[in-house]
C-alpha atoms as an extended CHARMM CRD file, in Angstrom:
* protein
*
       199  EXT
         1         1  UNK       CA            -20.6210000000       12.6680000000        3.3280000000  PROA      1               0.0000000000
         2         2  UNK       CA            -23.3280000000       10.5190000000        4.7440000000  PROA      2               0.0000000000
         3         3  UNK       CA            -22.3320000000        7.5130000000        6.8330000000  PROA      3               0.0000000000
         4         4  UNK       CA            -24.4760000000        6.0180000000        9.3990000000  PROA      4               0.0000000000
         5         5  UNK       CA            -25.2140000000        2.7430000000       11.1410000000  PROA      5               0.0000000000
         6         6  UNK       CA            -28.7450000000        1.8290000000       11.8910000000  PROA      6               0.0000000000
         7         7  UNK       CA            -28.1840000000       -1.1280000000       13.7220000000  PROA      7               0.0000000000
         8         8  UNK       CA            -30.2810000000       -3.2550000000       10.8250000000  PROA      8               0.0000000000
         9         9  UNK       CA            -27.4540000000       -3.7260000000        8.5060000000  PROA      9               0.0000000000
        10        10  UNK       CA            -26.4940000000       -7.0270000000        7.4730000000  PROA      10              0.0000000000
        11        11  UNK       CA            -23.0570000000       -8.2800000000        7.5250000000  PROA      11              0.0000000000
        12        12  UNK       CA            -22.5860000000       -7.9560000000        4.2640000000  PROA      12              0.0000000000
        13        13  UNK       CA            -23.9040000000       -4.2580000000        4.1890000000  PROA      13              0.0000000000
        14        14  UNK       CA            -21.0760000000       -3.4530000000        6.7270000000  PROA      14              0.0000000000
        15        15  UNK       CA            -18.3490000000       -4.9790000000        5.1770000000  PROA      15              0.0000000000
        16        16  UNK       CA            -19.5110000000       -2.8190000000        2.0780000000  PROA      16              0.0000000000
        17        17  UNK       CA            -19.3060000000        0.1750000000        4.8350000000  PROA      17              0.0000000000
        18        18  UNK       CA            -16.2030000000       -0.5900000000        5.9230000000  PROA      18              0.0000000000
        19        19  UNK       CA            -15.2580000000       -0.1300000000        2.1040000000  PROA      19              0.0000000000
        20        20  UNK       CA            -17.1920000000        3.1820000000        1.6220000000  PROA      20              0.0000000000
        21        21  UNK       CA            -15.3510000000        4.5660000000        4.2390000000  PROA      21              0.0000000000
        22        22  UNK       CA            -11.4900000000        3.5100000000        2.7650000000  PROA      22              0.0000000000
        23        23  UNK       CA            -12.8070000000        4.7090000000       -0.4880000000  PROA      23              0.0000000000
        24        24  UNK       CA            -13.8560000000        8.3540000000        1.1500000000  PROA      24              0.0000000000
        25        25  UNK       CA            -10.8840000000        8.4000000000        3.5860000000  PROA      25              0.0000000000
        26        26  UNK       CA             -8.7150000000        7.7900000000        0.2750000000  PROA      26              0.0000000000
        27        27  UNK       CA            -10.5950000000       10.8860000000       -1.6830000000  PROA      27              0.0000000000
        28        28  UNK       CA             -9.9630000000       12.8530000000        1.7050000000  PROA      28              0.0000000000
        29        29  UNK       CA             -6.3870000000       12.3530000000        1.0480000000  PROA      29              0.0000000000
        30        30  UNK       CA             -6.1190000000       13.5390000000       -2.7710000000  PROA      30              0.0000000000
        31        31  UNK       CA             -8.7170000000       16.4620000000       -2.2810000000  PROA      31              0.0000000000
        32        32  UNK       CA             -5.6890000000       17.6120000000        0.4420000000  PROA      32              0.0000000000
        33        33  UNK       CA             -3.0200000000       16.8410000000       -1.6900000000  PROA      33              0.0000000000
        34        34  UNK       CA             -4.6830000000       18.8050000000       -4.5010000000  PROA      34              0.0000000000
        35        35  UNK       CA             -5.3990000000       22.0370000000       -2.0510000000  PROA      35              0.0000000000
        36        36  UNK       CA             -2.2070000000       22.0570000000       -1.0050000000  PROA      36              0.0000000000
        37        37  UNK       CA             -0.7790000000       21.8730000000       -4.1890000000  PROA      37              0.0000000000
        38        38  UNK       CA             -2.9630000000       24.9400000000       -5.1980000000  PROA      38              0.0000000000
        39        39  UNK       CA             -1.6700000000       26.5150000000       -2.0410000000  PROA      39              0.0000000000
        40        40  UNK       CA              2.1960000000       26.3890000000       -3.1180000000  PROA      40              0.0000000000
        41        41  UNK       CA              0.8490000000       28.0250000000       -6.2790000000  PROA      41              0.0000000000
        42        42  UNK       CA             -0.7110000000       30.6330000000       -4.7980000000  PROA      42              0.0000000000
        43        43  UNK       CA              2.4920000000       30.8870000000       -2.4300000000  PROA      43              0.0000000000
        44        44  UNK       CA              4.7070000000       30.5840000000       -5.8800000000  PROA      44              0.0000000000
        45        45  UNK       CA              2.6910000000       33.6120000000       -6.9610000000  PROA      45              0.0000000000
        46        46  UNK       CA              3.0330000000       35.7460000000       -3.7440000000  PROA      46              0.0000000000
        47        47  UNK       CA              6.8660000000       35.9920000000       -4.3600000000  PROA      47              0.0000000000
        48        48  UNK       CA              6.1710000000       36.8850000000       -7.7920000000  PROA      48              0.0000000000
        49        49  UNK       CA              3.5630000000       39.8150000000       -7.0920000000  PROA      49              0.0000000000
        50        50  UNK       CA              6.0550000000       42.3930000000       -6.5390000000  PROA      50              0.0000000000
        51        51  UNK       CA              4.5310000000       45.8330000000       -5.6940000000  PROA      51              0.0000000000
        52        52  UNK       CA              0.4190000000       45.0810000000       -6.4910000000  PROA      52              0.0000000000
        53        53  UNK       CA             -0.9430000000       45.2560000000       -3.8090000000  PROA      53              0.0000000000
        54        54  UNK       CA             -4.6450000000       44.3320000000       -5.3660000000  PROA      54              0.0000000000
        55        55  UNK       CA             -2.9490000000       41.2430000000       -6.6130000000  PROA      55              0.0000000000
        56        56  UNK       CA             -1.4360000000       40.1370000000       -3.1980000000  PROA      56              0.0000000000
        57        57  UNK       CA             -4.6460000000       40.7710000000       -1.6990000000  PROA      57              0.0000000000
        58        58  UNK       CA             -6.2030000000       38.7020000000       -4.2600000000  PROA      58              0.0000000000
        59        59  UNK       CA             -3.2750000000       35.7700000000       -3.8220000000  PROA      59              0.0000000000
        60        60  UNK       CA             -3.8840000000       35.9670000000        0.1840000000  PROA      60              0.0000000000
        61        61  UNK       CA             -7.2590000000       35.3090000000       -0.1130000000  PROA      61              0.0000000000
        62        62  UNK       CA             -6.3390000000       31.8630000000       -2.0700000000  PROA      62              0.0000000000
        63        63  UNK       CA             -4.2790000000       31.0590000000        0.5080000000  PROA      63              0.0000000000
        64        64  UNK       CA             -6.3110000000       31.4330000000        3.3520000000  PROA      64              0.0000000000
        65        65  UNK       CA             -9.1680000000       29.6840000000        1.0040000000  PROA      65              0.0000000000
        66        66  UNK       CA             -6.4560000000       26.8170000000        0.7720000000  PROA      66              0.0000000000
        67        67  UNK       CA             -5.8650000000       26.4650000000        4.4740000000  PROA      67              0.0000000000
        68        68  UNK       CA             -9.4330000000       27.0740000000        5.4600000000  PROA      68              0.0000000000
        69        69  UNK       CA            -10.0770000000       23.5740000000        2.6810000000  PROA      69              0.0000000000
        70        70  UNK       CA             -7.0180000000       21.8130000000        4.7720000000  PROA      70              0.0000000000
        71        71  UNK       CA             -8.4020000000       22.4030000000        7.9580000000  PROA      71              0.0000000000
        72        72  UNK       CA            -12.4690000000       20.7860000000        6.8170000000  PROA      72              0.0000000000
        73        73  UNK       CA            -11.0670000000       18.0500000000        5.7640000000  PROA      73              0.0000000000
        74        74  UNK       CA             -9.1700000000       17.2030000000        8.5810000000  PROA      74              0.0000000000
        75        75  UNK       CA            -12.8780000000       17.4380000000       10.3610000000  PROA      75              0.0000000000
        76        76  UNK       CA            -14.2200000000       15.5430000000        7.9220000000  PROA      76              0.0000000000
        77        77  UNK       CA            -11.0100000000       12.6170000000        8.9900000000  PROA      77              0.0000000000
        78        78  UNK       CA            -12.2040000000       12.7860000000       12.5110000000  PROA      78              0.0000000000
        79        79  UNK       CA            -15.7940000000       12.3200000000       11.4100000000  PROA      79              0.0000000000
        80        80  UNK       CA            -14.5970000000        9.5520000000        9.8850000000  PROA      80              0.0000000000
        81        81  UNK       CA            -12.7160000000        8.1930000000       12.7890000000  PROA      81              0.0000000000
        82        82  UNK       CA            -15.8750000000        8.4770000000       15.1140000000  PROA      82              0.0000000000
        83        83  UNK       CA            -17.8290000000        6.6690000000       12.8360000000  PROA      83              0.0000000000
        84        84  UNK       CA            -15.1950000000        3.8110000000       12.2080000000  PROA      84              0.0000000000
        85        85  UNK       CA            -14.7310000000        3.3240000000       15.8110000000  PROA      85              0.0000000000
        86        86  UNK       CA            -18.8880000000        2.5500000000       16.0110000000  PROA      86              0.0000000000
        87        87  UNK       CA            -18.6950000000        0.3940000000       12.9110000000  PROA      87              0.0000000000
        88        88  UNK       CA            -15.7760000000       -1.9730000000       13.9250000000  PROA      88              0.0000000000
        89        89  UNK       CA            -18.1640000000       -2.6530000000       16.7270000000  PROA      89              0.0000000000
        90        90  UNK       CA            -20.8130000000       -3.8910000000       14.2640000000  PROA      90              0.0000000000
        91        91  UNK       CA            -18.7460000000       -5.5830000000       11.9640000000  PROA      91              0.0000000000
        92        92  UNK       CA            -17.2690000000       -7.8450000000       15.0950000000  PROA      92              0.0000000000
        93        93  UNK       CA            -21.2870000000       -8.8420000000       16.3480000000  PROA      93              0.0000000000
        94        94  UNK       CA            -22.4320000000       -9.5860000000       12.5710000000  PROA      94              0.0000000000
        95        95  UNK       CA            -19.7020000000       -9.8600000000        9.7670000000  PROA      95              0.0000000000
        96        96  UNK       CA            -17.1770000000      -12.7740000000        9.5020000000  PROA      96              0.0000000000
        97        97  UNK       CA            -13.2490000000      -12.2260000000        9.8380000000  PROA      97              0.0000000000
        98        98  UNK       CA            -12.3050000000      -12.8940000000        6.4830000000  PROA      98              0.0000000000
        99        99  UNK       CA            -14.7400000000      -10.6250000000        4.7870000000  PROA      99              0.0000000000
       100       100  UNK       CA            -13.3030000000       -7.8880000000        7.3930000000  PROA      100             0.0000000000
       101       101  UNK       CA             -9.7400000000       -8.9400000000        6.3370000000  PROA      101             0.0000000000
       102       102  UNK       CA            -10.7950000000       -8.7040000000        2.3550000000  PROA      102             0.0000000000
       103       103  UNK       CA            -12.1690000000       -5.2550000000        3.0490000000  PROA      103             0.0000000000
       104       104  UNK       CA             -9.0740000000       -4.0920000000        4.9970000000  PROA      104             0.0000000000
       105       105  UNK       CA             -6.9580000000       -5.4430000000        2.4010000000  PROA      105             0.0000000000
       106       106  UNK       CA             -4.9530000000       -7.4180000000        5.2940000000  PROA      106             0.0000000000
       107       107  UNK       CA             -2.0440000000       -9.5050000000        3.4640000000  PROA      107             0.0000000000
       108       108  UNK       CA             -1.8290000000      -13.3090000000        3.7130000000  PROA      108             0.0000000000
       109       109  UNK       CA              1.4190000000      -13.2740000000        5.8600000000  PROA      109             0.0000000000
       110       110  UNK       CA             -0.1970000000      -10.9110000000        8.3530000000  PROA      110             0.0000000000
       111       111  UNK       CA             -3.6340000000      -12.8600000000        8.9170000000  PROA      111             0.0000000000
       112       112  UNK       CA             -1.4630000000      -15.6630000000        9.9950000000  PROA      112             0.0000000000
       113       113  UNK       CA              1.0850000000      -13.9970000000       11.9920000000  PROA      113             0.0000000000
       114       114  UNK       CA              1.6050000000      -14.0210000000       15.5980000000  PROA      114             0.0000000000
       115       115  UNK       CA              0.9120000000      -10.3560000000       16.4050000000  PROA      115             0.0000000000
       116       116  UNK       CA             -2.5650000000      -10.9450000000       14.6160000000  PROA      116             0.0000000000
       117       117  UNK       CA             -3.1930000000      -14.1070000000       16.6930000000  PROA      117             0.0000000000
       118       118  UNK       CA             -2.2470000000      -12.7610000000       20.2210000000  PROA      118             0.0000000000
       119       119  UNK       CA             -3.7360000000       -8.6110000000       19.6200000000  PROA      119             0.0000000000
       120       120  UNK       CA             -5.8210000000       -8.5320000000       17.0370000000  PROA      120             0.0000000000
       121       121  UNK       CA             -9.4370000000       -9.9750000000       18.3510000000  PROA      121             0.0000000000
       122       122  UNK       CA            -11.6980000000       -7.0460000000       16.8890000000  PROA      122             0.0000000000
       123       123  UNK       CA            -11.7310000000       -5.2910000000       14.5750000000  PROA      123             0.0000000000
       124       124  UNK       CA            -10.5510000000       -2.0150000000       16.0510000000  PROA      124             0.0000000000
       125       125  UNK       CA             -7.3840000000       -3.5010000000       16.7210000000  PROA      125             0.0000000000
       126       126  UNK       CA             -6.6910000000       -4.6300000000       13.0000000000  PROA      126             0.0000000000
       127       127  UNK       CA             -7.6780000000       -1.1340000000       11.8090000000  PROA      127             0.0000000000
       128       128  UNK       CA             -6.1590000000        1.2470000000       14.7490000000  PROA      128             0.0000000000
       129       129  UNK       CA             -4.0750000000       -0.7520000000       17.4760000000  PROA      129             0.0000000000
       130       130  UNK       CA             -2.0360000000       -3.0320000000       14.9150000000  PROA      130             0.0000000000
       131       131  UNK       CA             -2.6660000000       -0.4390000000       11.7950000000  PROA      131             0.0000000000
       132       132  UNK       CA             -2.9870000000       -3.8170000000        8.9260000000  PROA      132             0.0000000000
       133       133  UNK       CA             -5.0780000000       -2.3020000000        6.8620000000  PROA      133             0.0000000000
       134       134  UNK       CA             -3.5890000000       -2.2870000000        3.2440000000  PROA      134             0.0000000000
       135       135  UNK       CA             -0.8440000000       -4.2210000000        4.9200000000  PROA      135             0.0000000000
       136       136  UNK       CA             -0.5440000000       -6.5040000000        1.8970000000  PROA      136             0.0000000000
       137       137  UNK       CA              0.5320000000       -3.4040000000       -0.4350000000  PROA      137             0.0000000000
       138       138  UNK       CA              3.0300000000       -1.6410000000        1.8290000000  PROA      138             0.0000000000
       139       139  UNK       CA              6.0910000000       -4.4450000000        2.7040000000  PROA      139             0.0000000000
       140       140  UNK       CA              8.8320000000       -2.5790000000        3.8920000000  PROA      140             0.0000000000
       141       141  UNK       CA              7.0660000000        0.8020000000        4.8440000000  PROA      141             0.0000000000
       142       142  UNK       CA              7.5220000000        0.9160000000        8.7900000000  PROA      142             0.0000000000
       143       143  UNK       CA              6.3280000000        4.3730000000        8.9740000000  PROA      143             0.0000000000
       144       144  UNK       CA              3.2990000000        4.5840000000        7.6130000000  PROA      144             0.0000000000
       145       145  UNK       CA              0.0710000000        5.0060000000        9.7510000000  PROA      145             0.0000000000
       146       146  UNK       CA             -2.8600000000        3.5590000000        7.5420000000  PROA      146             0.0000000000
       147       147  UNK       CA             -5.2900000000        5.7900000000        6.2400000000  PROA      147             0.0000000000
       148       148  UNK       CA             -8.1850000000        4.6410000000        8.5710000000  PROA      148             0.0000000000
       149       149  UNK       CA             -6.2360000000        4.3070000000       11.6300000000  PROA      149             0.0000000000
       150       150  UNK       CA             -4.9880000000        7.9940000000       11.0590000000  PROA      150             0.0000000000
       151       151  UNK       CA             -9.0260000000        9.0190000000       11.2040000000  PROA      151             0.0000000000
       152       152  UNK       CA             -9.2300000000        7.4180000000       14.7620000000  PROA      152             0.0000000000
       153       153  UNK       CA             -6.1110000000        8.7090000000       16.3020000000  PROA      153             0.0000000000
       154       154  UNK       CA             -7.7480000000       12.0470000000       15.0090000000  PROA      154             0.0000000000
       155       155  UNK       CA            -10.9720000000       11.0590000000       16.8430000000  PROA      155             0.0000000000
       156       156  UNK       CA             -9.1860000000        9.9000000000       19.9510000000  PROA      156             0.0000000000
       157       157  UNK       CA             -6.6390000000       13.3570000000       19.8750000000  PROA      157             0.0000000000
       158       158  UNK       CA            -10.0090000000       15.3380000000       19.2830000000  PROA      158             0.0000000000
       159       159  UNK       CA            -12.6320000000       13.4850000000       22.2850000000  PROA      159             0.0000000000
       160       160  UNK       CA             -9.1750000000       13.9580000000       24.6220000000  PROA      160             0.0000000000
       161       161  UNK       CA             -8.6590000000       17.5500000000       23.7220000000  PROA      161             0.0000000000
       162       162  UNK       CA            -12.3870000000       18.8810000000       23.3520000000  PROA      162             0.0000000000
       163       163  UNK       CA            -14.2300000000       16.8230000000       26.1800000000  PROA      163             0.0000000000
       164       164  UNK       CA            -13.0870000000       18.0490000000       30.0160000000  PROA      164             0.0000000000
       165       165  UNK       CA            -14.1160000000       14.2390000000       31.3000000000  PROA      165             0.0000000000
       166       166  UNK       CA            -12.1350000000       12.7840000000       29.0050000000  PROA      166             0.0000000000
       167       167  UNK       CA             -9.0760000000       15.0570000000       29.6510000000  PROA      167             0.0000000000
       168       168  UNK       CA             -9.1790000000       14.7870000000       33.3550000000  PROA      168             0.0000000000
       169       169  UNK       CA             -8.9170000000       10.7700000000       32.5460000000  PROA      169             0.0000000000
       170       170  UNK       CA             -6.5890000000       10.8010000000       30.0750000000  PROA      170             0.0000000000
       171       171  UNK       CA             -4.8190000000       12.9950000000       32.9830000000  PROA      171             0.0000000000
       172       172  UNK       CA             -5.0630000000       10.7790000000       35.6980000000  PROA      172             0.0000000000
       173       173  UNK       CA             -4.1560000000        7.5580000000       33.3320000000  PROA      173             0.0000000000
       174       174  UNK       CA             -0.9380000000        9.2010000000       32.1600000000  PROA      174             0.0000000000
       175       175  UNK       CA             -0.2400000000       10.5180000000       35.6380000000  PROA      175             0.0000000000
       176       176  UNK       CA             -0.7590000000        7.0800000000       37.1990000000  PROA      176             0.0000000000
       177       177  UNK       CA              1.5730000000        5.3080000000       34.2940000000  PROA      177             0.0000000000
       178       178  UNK       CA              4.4260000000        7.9260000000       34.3310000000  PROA      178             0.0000000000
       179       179  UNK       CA              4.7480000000        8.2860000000       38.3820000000  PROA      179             0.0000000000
       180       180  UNK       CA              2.6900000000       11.8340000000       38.4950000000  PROA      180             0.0000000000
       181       181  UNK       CA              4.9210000000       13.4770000000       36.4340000000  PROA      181             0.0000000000
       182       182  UNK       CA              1.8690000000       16.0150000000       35.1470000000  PROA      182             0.0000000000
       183       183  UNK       CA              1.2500000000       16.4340000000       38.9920000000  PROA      183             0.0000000000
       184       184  UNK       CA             -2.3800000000       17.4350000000       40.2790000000  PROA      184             0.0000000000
       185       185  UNK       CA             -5.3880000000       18.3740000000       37.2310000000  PROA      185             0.0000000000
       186       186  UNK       CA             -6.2780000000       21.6290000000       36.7890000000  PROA      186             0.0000000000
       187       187  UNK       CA             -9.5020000000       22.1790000000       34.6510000000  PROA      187             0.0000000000
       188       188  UNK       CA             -9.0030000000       24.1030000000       31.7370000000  PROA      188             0.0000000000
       189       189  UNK       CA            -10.9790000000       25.8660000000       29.3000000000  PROA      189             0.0000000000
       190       190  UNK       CA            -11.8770000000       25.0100000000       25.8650000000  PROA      190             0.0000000000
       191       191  UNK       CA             -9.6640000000       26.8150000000       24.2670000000  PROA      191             0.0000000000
       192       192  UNK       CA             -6.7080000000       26.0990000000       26.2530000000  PROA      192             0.0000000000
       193       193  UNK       CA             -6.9030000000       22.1970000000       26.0090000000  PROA      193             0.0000000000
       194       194  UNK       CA             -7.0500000000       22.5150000000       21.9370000000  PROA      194             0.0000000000
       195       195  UNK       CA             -4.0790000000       25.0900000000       22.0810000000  PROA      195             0.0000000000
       196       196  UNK       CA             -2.1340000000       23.5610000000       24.5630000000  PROA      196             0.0000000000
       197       197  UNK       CA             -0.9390000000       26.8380000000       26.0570000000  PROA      197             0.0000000000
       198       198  UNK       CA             -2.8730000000       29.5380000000       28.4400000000  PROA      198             0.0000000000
       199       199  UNK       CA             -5.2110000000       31.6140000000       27.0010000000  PROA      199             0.0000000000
């Protein structure tokens, strides 16, 4: 998957961007569904093998192939989610509103709504901050996180947990907002800020 932003793009070229990267967030989402679904096969399978152990070793192998497919696409959502977070910038300095609404699929009663009106300035706060992307097809659906918005809370979750700087803000921040509760930062290792746990 090639995305990238020269800085020479037109408008018009990012708004068709913006709708490359739905499209490939959307084919992110069935390519999981379909592994997983092979996964519960292979799992399905597994209780069936009985004794063979060539088989289970064969059926194990899927598995792990399965989970091993799960786990490159979810890189490939917070590629996705770095690369959104440049474009909205771009798409606020040359593309007009309602072309970014159109491409986000933003519903009528939502462009004109209060919420829209008093946070939604840029474009990253449509797409992650307010989530209003597809919001004309899913009335009634509180709990949904939008597709794109999902790819920069990946991002975000990924730049907090794999960059020390970054951690030791996001420390402080939360620290200074919930009355120290996390107390003084302690550096940690790689390894220990993706696991959460000492290593």
């Amino acid at each position: 998957m090639t995305l990238e932003i020269t800085g020479a793009e037109t408008g018009d070229q990012l708004i068709k961007l913006l709708v490359k990267v739905r499209h490939n967030v959307r084919l992110l989402d069935k390519t999981r569904t379909s592994w997983r679904q092979t996964q519960a096969i292979w799992q399905d399978a597994l209780k069936n093998a009985g004794d063979d152990s060539e088989l289970k070793d064969r059926i194990t192998q899927g598995i792990a192939r399965c989970k091993e497919a799960v786990m490159e696409l979810r890189f490939d959502e917070i590629e996705i989610g770095n690369f959104t977070m440049t474009l909205c910038r771009h798409l606020d300095e040359k593309a007009d509103r309602e072309s970014v609404l159109d491409a986000l699929n933003v519903g009528r009663a939502a462009r004109n709504s209060d919420e829209i009106k008093k946070y939604g300035k840029t474009t990253a706060d449509l797409i992650y901050v307010l989530q209003l992307e597809n919001s004309s097809d899913r009335r009634g659906e509180d709990w949904y996180i939008p597709p794109l918005a999902m790819c920069c809370h990946l991002a975000f979750m990924n730049k907090m947990k794999t960059n020390p700087e970054f951690d030791r803000a996001a420390h402080d921040v939360m620290n200074e907002v919930f009355n120290g509760y996390w107390g003084e930062y302690q550096e940690r290792p790689l390894l220990e800020r993706l696991t959460g746990a000492a290593v």
